[in-house]
Amino acid sequence: MRDTPKGGAGSAGAASSDGRPVSIGTVLTLLHEEFPEVTISKIRFLEAEGLVEPKRTPSGYRKFTQADVERLAAVLRMQRDHYLPLKVIREHLDALERGEQVPLPAPAAPSRDLVEGVHDPGTERPTAARIGRAELLAAAEVDEAALADWESYGLIVPHEDGGYDIEAVTVAKLVADLGRFGLEPRHLRAVKAAAEREAGLVEQVVAPLRRHRNPQTRAHAEATARELATLSVRLHAALVQSALRVRL
């Protein structure tokens, strides 16, 4: 099995207590602490893209070793922290296997030539970082036609200056992943509408705090908004799972 950069995700330090290969469901549990948004479909997609190669039992079930889990964690970390396309990640891991020392771009904020942090002089809050159209297409690994289609349905919305919030990369990747299962942009309009309603609820809670003169109170508003958004996403996921259990 391929060597993998160390530093596993959360409890992903071992595939199992006795070192035996584990199922894809166990892999999901091991990765979930650091990557709460990862799904079984995502793991299968990464396998299909050649990023991980689990063994198969005679009956066809996937079995992942500790090295497989660590490799998956490395792939997910490079996507999250460096906004790298899968092709670049694969080339980087292949280079490491050959013993080459290939540096990655610095994590956290994207570079200034790709992202512009715009400060609104009318407020003390900087606006979200932006990326250009070409950078969005490269990071999401989609073509111009797909992006234009998503924009026509309001799934991704550019700013007046033509730039995009950095979250657009995540949205684009998820829309692309859903598309591989046959879900078209028109099917996702309800998801978009639900997200806007949830954002409206969060705004109702934090709006009084954002109007406060105290900078600490305004900072608390931003932290509260992030926490409410996280809870809302978790609730949405739980409700979808519950609804599926009833129907399946």
PDB file of C-alpha atoms in Angstrom:
ATOM      1  CA  MET A   1       0.000   0.000   0.000  1.00  0.00           C
ATOM      2  CA  ARG A   2       1.120   3.536  -0.690  1.00  0.00           C
ATOM      3  CA  ASP A   3       2.946   5.485   1.976  1.00  0.00           C
ATOM      4  CA  THR A   4       0.893   8.305   3.399  1.00  0.00           C
ATOM      5  CA  PRO A   5       1.781  11.606   5.059  1.00  0.00           C
ATOM      6  CA  LYS A   6       1.396  11.117   8.802  1.00  0.00           C
ATOM      7  CA  GLY A   7      -0.794  13.064  11.198  1.00  0.00           C
ATOM      8  CA  GLY A   8      -4.089  11.276  10.977  1.00  0.00           C
ATOM      9  CA  ALA A   9      -7.512  12.792  11.389  1.00  0.00           C
ATOM     10  CA  GLY A  10      -8.623  12.844  14.986  1.00  0.00           C
ATOM     11  CA  SER A  11      -8.927   9.233  16.110  1.00  0.00           C
ATOM     12  CA  ALA A  12      -7.705   7.917  12.766  1.00  0.00           C
ATOM     13  CA  GLY A  13      -4.372   6.903  14.234  1.00  0.00           C
ATOM     14  CA  ALA A  14      -5.245   3.221  13.805  1.00  0.00           C
ATOM     15  CA  ALA A  15      -7.676   1.413  11.590  1.00  0.00           C
ATOM     16  CA  SER A  16      -8.684  -0.797  14.516  1.00  0.00           C
ATOM     17  CA  SER A  17      -7.394  -1.599  17.967  1.00  0.00           C
ATOM     18  CA  ASP A  18      -5.805  -4.820  16.710  1.00  0.00           C
ATOM     19  CA  GLY A  19      -4.552  -3.346  13.433  1.00  0.00           C
ATOM     20  CA  ARG A  20      -6.926  -5.279  11.200  1.00  0.00           C
ATOM     21  CA  PRO A  21      -8.492  -3.576   8.147  1.00  0.00           C
ATOM     22  CA  VAL A  22     -11.877  -1.987   8.771  1.00  0.00           C
ATOM     23  CA  SER A  23     -15.077  -1.300   6.845  1.00  0.00           C
ATOM     24  CA  ILE A  24     -15.947   1.943   5.092  1.00  0.00           C
ATOM     25  CA  GLY A  25     -18.423   2.748   7.877  1.00  0.00           C
ATOM     26  CA  THR A  26     -15.646   2.545  10.466  1.00  0.00           C
ATOM     27  CA  VAL A  27     -13.444   4.746   8.274  1.00  0.00           C
ATOM     28  CA  LEU A  28     -16.234   7.334   8.224  1.00  0.00           C
ATOM     29  CA  THR A  29     -16.337   7.282  12.047  1.00  0.00           C
ATOM     30  CA  LEU A  30     -12.548   7.616  12.305  1.00  0.00           C
ATOM     31  CA  LEU A  31     -12.478  10.618   9.968  1.00  0.00           C
ATOM     32  CA  HIS A  32     -15.599  12.325  11.262  1.00  0.00           C
ATOM     33  CA  GLU A  33     -13.960  14.111  14.202  1.00  0.00           C
ATOM     34  CA  GLU A  34     -11.700  16.201  11.979  1.00  0.00           C
ATOM     35  CA  PHE A  35     -13.881  16.096   8.864  1.00  0.00           C
ATOM     36  CA  PRO A  36     -17.530  16.214  10.020  1.00  0.00           C
ATOM     37  CA  GLU A  37     -18.812  16.772   6.479  1.00  0.00           C
ATOM     38  CA  VAL A  38     -17.197  13.668   4.968  1.00  0.00           C
ATOM     39  CA  THR A  39     -19.620  11.019   3.731  1.00  0.00           C
ATOM     40  CA  ILE A  40     -19.412   7.446   2.516  1.00  0.00           C
ATOM     41  CA  SER A  41     -20.157   8.751  -0.980  1.00  0.00           C
ATOM     42  CA  LYS A  42     -17.163  11.086  -0.702  1.00  0.00           C
ATOM     43  CA  ILE A  43     -14.884   8.198   0.312  1.00  0.00           C
ATOM     44  CA  ARG A  44     -16.146   6.114  -2.605  1.00  0.00           C
ATOM     45  CA  PHE A  45     -15.586   9.054  -4.948  1.00  0.00           C
ATOM     46  CA  LEU A  46     -11.989   9.459  -3.758  1.00  0.00           C
ATOM     47  CA  GLU A  47     -11.479   5.748  -4.368  1.00  0.00           C
ATOM     48  CA  ALA A  48     -12.919   6.095  -7.886  1.00  0.00           C
ATOM     49  CA  GLU A  49     -10.502   8.973  -8.517  1.00  0.00           C
ATOM     50  CA  GLY A  50      -7.555   6.786  -7.511  1.00  0.00           C
ATOM     51  CA  LEU A  51      -6.720   8.625  -4.298  1.00  0.00           C
ATOM     52  CA  VAL A  52      -7.052   5.488  -2.160  1.00  0.00           C
ATOM     53  CA  GLU A  53      -7.030   1.788  -3.023  1.00  0.00           C
ATOM     54  CA  PRO A  54      -8.712  -0.337  -0.321  1.00  0.00           C
ATOM     55  CA  LYS A  55      -8.565  -4.087  -0.575  1.00  0.00           C
ATOM     56  CA  ARG A  56     -11.710  -6.059  -1.364  1.00  0.00           C
ATOM     57  CA  THR A  57     -13.028  -9.168   0.337  1.00  0.00           C
ATOM     58  CA  PRO A  58     -14.116 -12.114  -1.857  1.00  0.00           C
ATOM     59  CA  SER A  59     -17.690 -10.837  -1.491  1.00  0.00           C
ATOM     60  CA  GLY A  60     -16.681  -7.353  -2.690  1.00  0.00           C
ATOM     61  CA  TYR A  61     -16.639  -5.398   0.579  1.00  0.00           C
ATOM     62  CA  ARG A  62     -14.009  -2.686   0.981  1.00  0.00           C
ATOM     63  CA  LYS A  63     -11.417  -3.119   3.724  1.00  0.00           C
ATOM     64  CA  PHE A  64      -9.261  -0.133   4.697  1.00  0.00           C
ATOM     65  CA  THR A  65      -5.875  -0.373   6.403  1.00  0.00           C
ATOM     66  CA  GLN A  66      -4.389   2.233   8.728  1.00  0.00           C
ATOM     67  CA  ALA A  67      -2.367   3.554   5.784  1.00  0.00           C
ATOM     68  CA  ASP A  68      -5.586   3.935   3.760  1.00  0.00           C
ATOM     69  CA  VAL A  69      -7.231   5.943   6.534  1.00  0.00           C
ATOM     70  CA  GLU A  70      -4.189   8.185   6.938  1.00  0.00           C
ATOM     71  CA  ARG A  71      -4.051   8.731   3.174  1.00  0.00           C
ATOM     72  CA  LEU A  72      -7.724   9.721   3.101  1.00  0.00           C
ATOM     73  CA  ALA A  73      -7.110  12.139   5.967  1.00  0.00           C
ATOM     74  CA  ALA A  74      -4.186  13.648   4.063  1.00  0.00           C
ATOM     75  CA  VAL A  75      -6.303  14.082   0.918  1.00  0.00           C
ATOM     76  CA  LEU A  76      -9.164  15.726   2.828  1.00  0.00           C
ATOM     77  CA  ARG A  77      -6.757  17.967   4.705  1.00  0.00           C
ATOM     78  CA  MET A  78      -5.101  19.182   1.499  1.00  0.00           C
ATOM     79  CA  GLN A  79      -8.516  19.918  -0.004  1.00  0.00           C
ATOM     80  CA  ARG A  80      -9.639  21.817   3.079  1.00  0.00           C
ATOM     81  CA  ASP A  81      -6.475  23.707   3.965  1.00  0.00           C
ATOM     82  CA  HIS A  82      -4.915  24.289   0.547  1.00  0.00           C
ATOM     83  CA  TYR A  83      -7.926  24.326  -1.822  1.00  0.00           C
ATOM     84  CA  LEU A  84      -6.073  21.900  -4.100  1.00  0.00           C
ATOM     85  CA  PRO A  85      -7.692  20.011  -7.012  1.00  0.00           C
ATOM     86  CA  LEU A  86      -7.623  16.213  -6.736  1.00  0.00           C
ATOM     87  CA  LYS A  87      -5.189  15.968  -9.652  1.00  0.00           C
ATOM     88  CA  VAL A  88      -2.645  18.113  -7.801  1.00  0.00           C
ATOM     89  CA  ILE A  89      -3.171  16.148  -4.578  1.00  0.00           C
ATOM     90  CA  ARG A  90      -2.637  12.862  -6.413  1.00  0.00           C
ATOM     91  CA  GLU A  91       0.557  14.154  -8.018  1.00  0.00           C
ATOM     92  CA  HIS A  92       1.814  15.381  -4.636  1.00  0.00           C
ATOM     93  CA  LEU A  93       1.176  12.027  -2.936  1.00  0.00           C
ATOM     94  CA  ASP A  94       2.751  10.151  -5.845  1.00  0.00           C
ATOM     95  CA  ALA A  95       5.833  12.361  -5.539  1.00  0.00           C
ATOM     96  CA  LEU A  96       6.067  11.579  -1.814  1.00  0.00           C
ATOM     97  CA  GLU A  97       5.915   7.868  -2.633  1.00  0.00           C
ATOM     98  CA  ARG A  98       8.912   8.348  -4.936  1.00  0.00           C
ATOM     99  CA  GLY A  99      10.795   9.925  -2.053  1.00  0.00           C
ATOM    100  CA  GLU A 100      10.595  13.459  -3.410  1.00  0.00           C
ATOM    101  CA  GLN A 101      10.105  16.383  -1.050  1.00  0.00           C
ATOM    102  CA  VAL A 102       7.431  18.516  -2.685  1.00  0.00           C
ATOM    103  CA  PRO A 103       6.241  21.543  -0.682  1.00  0.00           C
ATOM    104  CA  LEU A 104       2.582  22.443  -0.561  1.00  0.00           C
ATOM    105  CA  PRO A 105       1.169  25.980  -0.618  1.00  0.00           C
ATOM    106  CA  ALA A 106       0.884  27.525   2.827  1.00  0.00           C
ATOM    107  CA  PRO A 107      -2.413  26.599   4.542  1.00  0.00           C
ATOM    108  CA  ALA A 108      -5.154  28.914   5.794  1.00  0.00           C
ATOM    109  CA  ALA A 109      -5.863  32.046   3.763  1.00  0.00           C
ATOM    110  CA  PRO A 110      -5.357  31.800  -0.006  1.00  0.00           C
ATOM    111  CA  SER A 111      -2.658  33.976  -1.555  1.00  0.00           C
ATOM    112  CA  ARG A 112      -3.227  37.619  -2.393  1.00  0.00           C
ATOM    113  CA  ASP A 113      -2.931  37.049  -6.129  1.00  0.00           C
ATOM    114  CA  LEU A 114      -5.907  34.674  -6.035  1.00  0.00           C
ATOM    115  CA  VAL A 115      -7.992  36.133  -3.228  1.00  0.00           C
ATOM    116  CA  GLU A 116      -8.754  39.711  -2.413  1.00  0.00           C
ATOM    117  CA  GLY A 117      -9.736  40.568   1.132  1.00  0.00           C
ATOM    118  CA  VAL A 118     -12.024  43.565   0.740  1.00  0.00           C
ATOM    119  CA  HIS A 119     -12.589  45.909   3.663  1.00  0.00           C
ATOM    120  CA  ASP A 120     -15.770  47.918   3.776  1.00  0.00           C
ATOM    121  CA  PRO A 121     -14.877  51.359   5.194  1.00  0.00           C
ATOM    122  CA  GLY A 122     -18.411  51.735   6.499  1.00  0.00           C
ATOM    123  CA  THR A 123     -18.022  48.897   8.990  1.00  0.00           C
ATOM    124  CA  GLU A 124     -15.411  47.368  11.219  1.00  0.00           C
ATOM    125  CA  ARG A 125     -16.043  43.905   9.776  1.00  0.00           C
ATOM    126  CA  PRO A 126     -14.013  42.923   6.707  1.00  0.00           C
ATOM    127  CA  THR A 127     -15.988  41.227   3.990  1.00  0.00           C
ATOM    128  CA  ALA A 128     -15.265  37.613   3.104  1.00  0.00           C
ATOM    129  CA  ALA A 129     -12.253  36.755   1.012  1.00  0.00           C
ATOM    130  CA  ARG A 130     -12.884  36.536  -2.728  1.00  0.00           C
ATOM    131  CA  ILE A 131     -11.558  34.393  -5.548  1.00  0.00           C
ATOM    132  CA  GLY A 132     -11.793  34.935  -9.282  1.00  0.00           C
ATOM    133  CA  ARG A 133     -13.791  32.899 -11.778  1.00  0.00           C
ATOM    134  CA  ALA A 134     -10.752  31.071 -13.163  1.00  0.00           C
ATOM    135  CA  GLU A 135      -9.619  30.108  -9.661  1.00  0.00           C
ATOM    136  CA  LEU A 136     -13.090  28.816  -8.792  1.00  0.00           C
ATOM    137  CA  LEU A 137     -13.185  26.663 -11.930  1.00  0.00           C
ATOM    138  CA  ALA A 138      -9.739  25.236 -11.167  1.00  0.00           C
ATOM    139  CA  ALA A 139     -10.385  24.585  -7.471  1.00  0.00           C
ATOM    140  CA  ALA A 140     -13.764  22.921  -8.099  1.00  0.00           C
ATOM    141  CA  GLU A 141     -12.488  21.016 -11.168  1.00  0.00           C
ATOM    142  CA  VAL A 142     -15.484  21.998 -13.312  1.00  0.00           C
ATOM    143  CA  ASP A 143     -15.861  23.646 -16.688  1.00  0.00           C
ATOM    144  CA  GLU A 144     -17.389  26.976 -17.674  1.00  0.00           C
ATOM    145  CA  ALA A 145     -20.649  25.416 -18.884  1.00  0.00           C
ATOM    146  CA  ALA A 146     -21.289  23.691 -15.541  1.00  0.00           C
ATOM    147  CA  LEU A 147     -20.587  26.848 -13.552  1.00  0.00           C
ATOM    148  CA  ALA A 148     -22.863  28.917 -15.795  1.00  0.00           C
ATOM    149  CA  ASP A 149     -25.627  26.340 -15.327  1.00  0.00           C
ATOM    150  CA  TRP A 150     -25.286  26.468 -11.539  1.00  0.00           C
ATOM    151  CA  GLU A 151     -25.364  30.253 -11.603  1.00  0.00           C
ATOM    152  CA  SER A 152     -28.557  30.220 -13.668  1.00  0.00           C
ATOM    153  CA  TYR A 153     -30.260  28.350 -10.812  1.00  0.00           C
ATOM    154  CA  GLY A 154     -28.801  30.592  -8.116  1.00  0.00           C
ATOM    155  CA  LEU A 155     -26.688  27.853  -6.534  1.00  0.00           C
ATOM    156  CA  ILE A 156     -23.566  30.006  -6.947  1.00  0.00           C
ATOM    157  CA  VAL A 157     -23.851  33.775  -7.086  1.00  0.00           C
ATOM    158  CA  PRO A 158     -20.959  36.064  -8.077  1.00  0.00           C
ATOM    159  CA  HIS A 159     -20.502  39.500  -6.557  1.00  0.00           C
ATOM    160  CA  GLU A 160     -20.928  42.631  -8.629  1.00  0.00           C
ATOM    161  CA  ASP A 161     -17.161  42.741  -9.202  1.00  0.00           C
ATOM    162  CA  GLY A 162     -17.261  39.222 -10.672  1.00  0.00           C
ATOM    163  CA  GLY A 163     -15.534  37.601  -7.678  1.00  0.00           C
ATOM    164  CA  TYR A 164     -16.839  34.790  -5.505  1.00  0.00           C
ATOM    165  CA  ASP A 165     -16.826  34.123  -1.773  1.00  0.00           C
ATOM    166  CA  ILE A 166     -14.393  31.372  -0.849  1.00  0.00           C
ATOM    167  CA  GLU A 167     -17.359  29.212   0.237  1.00  0.00           C
ATOM    168  CA  ALA A 168     -18.293  28.986  -3.447  1.00  0.00           C
ATOM    169  CA  VAL A 169     -15.511  26.414  -3.855  1.00  0.00           C
ATOM    170  CA  THR A 170     -17.177  24.092  -1.345  1.00  0.00           C
ATOM    171  CA  VAL A 171     -20.594  24.664  -2.888  1.00  0.00           C
ATOM    172  CA  ALA A 172     -19.270  23.924  -6.373  1.00  0.00           C
ATOM    173  CA  LYS A 173     -17.569  20.704  -5.271  1.00  0.00           C
ATOM    174  CA  LEU A 174     -20.709  19.475  -3.494  1.00  0.00           C
ATOM    175  CA  VAL A 175     -22.965  20.322  -6.446  1.00  0.00           C
ATOM    176  CA  ALA A 176     -20.546  18.460  -8.718  1.00  0.00           C
ATOM    177  CA  ASP A 177     -20.534  15.431  -6.402  1.00  0.00           C
ATOM    178  CA  LEU A 178     -24.337  15.390  -6.305  1.00  0.00           C
ATOM    179  CA  GLY A 179     -24.406  15.645 -10.084  1.00  0.00           C
ATOM    180  CA  ARG A 180     -22.562  12.341 -10.329  1.00  0.00           C
ATOM    181  CA  PHE A 181     -25.601  10.741  -8.712  1.00  0.00           C
ATOM    182  CA  GLY A 182     -27.930  12.274 -11.291  1.00  0.00           C
ATOM    183  CA  LEU A 183     -29.050  15.285  -9.253  1.00  0.00           C
ATOM    184  CA  GLU A 184     -29.264  18.278 -11.565  1.00  0.00           C
ATOM    185  CA  PRO A 185     -29.178  21.965 -10.553  1.00  0.00           C
ATOM    186  CA  ARG A 186     -32.967  22.231 -10.891  1.00  0.00           C
ATOM    187  CA  HIS A 187     -33.291  19.516  -8.246  1.00  0.00           C
ATOM    188  CA  LEU A 188     -31.221  21.558  -5.813  1.00  0.00           C
ATOM    189  CA  ARG A 189     -33.303  24.727  -5.838  1.00  0.00           C
ATOM    190  CA  ALA A 190     -35.202  23.493  -2.781  1.00  0.00           C
ATOM    191  CA  VAL A 191     -31.906  22.993  -0.948  1.00  0.00           C
ATOM    192  CA  LYS A 192     -30.868  26.534  -1.826  1.00  0.00           C
ATOM    193  CA  ALA A 193     -34.212  27.930  -0.625  1.00  0.00           C
ATOM    194  CA  ALA A 194     -33.942  26.003   2.658  1.00  0.00           C
ATOM    195  CA  ALA A 195     -30.406  27.343   3.215  1.00  0.00           C
ATOM    196  CA  GLU A 196     -31.592  30.912   2.690  1.00  0.00           C
ATOM    197  CA  ARG A 197     -34.400  30.413   5.210  1.00  0.00           C
ATOM    198  CA  GLU A 198     -31.945  29.004   7.751  1.00  0.00           C
ATOM    199  CA  ALA A 199     -29.603  31.942   7.160  1.00  0.00           C
ATOM    200  CA  GLY A 200     -32.525  34.263   7.774  1.00  0.00           C
ATOM    201  CA  LEU A 201     -33.206  32.630  11.129  1.00  0.00           C
ATOM    202  CA  VAL A 202     -29.569  33.002  12.148  1.00  0.00           C
ATOM    203  CA  GLU A 203     -29.603  36.660  11.103  1.00  0.00           C
ATOM    204  CA  GLN A 204     -32.667  37.312  13.245  1.00  0.00           C
ATOM    205  CA  VAL A 205     -30.784  36.078  16.307  1.00  0.00           C
ATOM    206  CA  VAL A 206     -27.514  37.944  15.749  1.00  0.00           C
ATOM    207  CA  ALA A 207     -28.782  41.166  14.146  1.00  0.00           C
ATOM    208  CA  PRO A 208     -29.222  43.004  17.503  1.00  0.00           C
ATOM    209  CA  LEU A 209     -25.680  42.025  18.516  1.00  0.00           C
ATOM    210  CA  ARG A 210     -24.218  43.229  15.216  1.00  0.00           C
ATOM    211  CA  ARG A 211     -25.785  46.663  15.701  1.00  0.00           C
ATOM    212  CA  HIS A 212     -24.161  47.069  19.120  1.00  0.00           C
ATOM    213  CA  ARG A 213     -21.490  49.757  19.557  1.00  0.00           C
ATOM    214  CA  ASN A 214     -19.211  47.512  21.595  1.00  0.00           C
ATOM    215  CA  PRO A 215     -16.676  45.781  19.270  1.00  0.00           C
ATOM    216  CA  GLN A 216     -16.578  42.760  21.580  1.00  0.00           C
ATOM    217  CA  THR A 217     -20.332  42.368  21.278  1.00  0.00           C
ATOM    218  CA  ARG A 218     -20.104  42.536  17.489  1.00  0.00           C
ATOM    219  CA  ALA A 219     -17.327  39.926  17.557  1.00  0.00           C
ATOM    220  CA  HIS A 220     -19.564  37.759  19.730  1.00  0.00           C
ATOM    221  CA  ALA A 221     -22.267  38.128  17.064  1.00  0.00           C
ATOM    222  CA  GLU A 222     -19.947  36.618  14.436  1.00  0.00           C
ATOM    223  CA  ALA A 223     -19.003  33.721  16.711  1.00  0.00           C
ATOM    224  CA  THR A 224     -22.670  33.143  17.514  1.00  0.00           C
ATOM    225  CA  ALA A 225     -23.585  33.154  13.822  1.00  0.00           C
ATOM    226  CA  ARG A 226     -20.938  30.524  13.080  1.00  0.00           C
ATOM    227  CA  GLU A 227     -22.102  28.335  15.954  1.00  0.00           C
ATOM    228  CA  LEU A 228     -25.754  28.631  14.915  1.00  0.00           C
ATOM    229  CA  ALA A 229     -24.829  27.798  11.324  1.00  0.00           C
ATOM    230  CA  THR A 230     -22.999  24.664  12.478  1.00  0.00           C
ATOM    231  CA  LEU A 231     -25.936  23.559  14.617  1.00  0.00           C
ATOM    232  CA  SER A 232     -28.334  24.238  11.758  1.00  0.00           C
ATOM    233  CA  VAL A 233     -26.290  22.074   9.379  1.00  0.00           C
ATOM    234  CA  ARG A 234     -26.155  19.246  11.931  1.00  0.00           C
ATOM    235  CA  LEU A 235     -29.906  19.462  12.490  1.00  0.00           C
ATOM    236  CA  HIS A 236     -30.554  19.423   8.754  1.00  0.00           C
ATOM    237  CA  ALA A 237     -28.370  16.338   8.316  1.00  0.00           C
ATOM    238  CA  ALA A 238     -30.079  14.567  11.213  1.00  0.00           C
ATOM    239  CA  LEU A 239     -33.547  15.341   9.842  1.00  0.00           C
ATOM    240  CA  VAL A 240     -32.601  14.043   6.389  1.00  0.00           C
ATOM    241  CA  GLN A 241     -31.221  10.823   7.908  1.00  0.00           C
ATOM    242  CA  SER A 242     -34.356  10.420  10.008  1.00  0.00           C
ATOM    243  CA  ALA A 243     -36.604  10.941   6.991  1.00  0.00           C
ATOM    244  CA  LEU A 244     -34.637   8.388   4.986  1.00  0.00           C
ATOM    245  CA  ARG A 245     -34.932   5.771   7.721  1.00  0.00           C
ATOM    246  CA  VAL A 246     -38.703   6.137   7.611  1.00  0.00           C
ATOM    247  CA  ARG A 247     -38.842   5.763   3.820  1.00  0.00           C
ATOM    248  CA  LEU A 248     -36.265   3.023   3.281  1.00  0.00           C
TER     249      LEU A 248
END
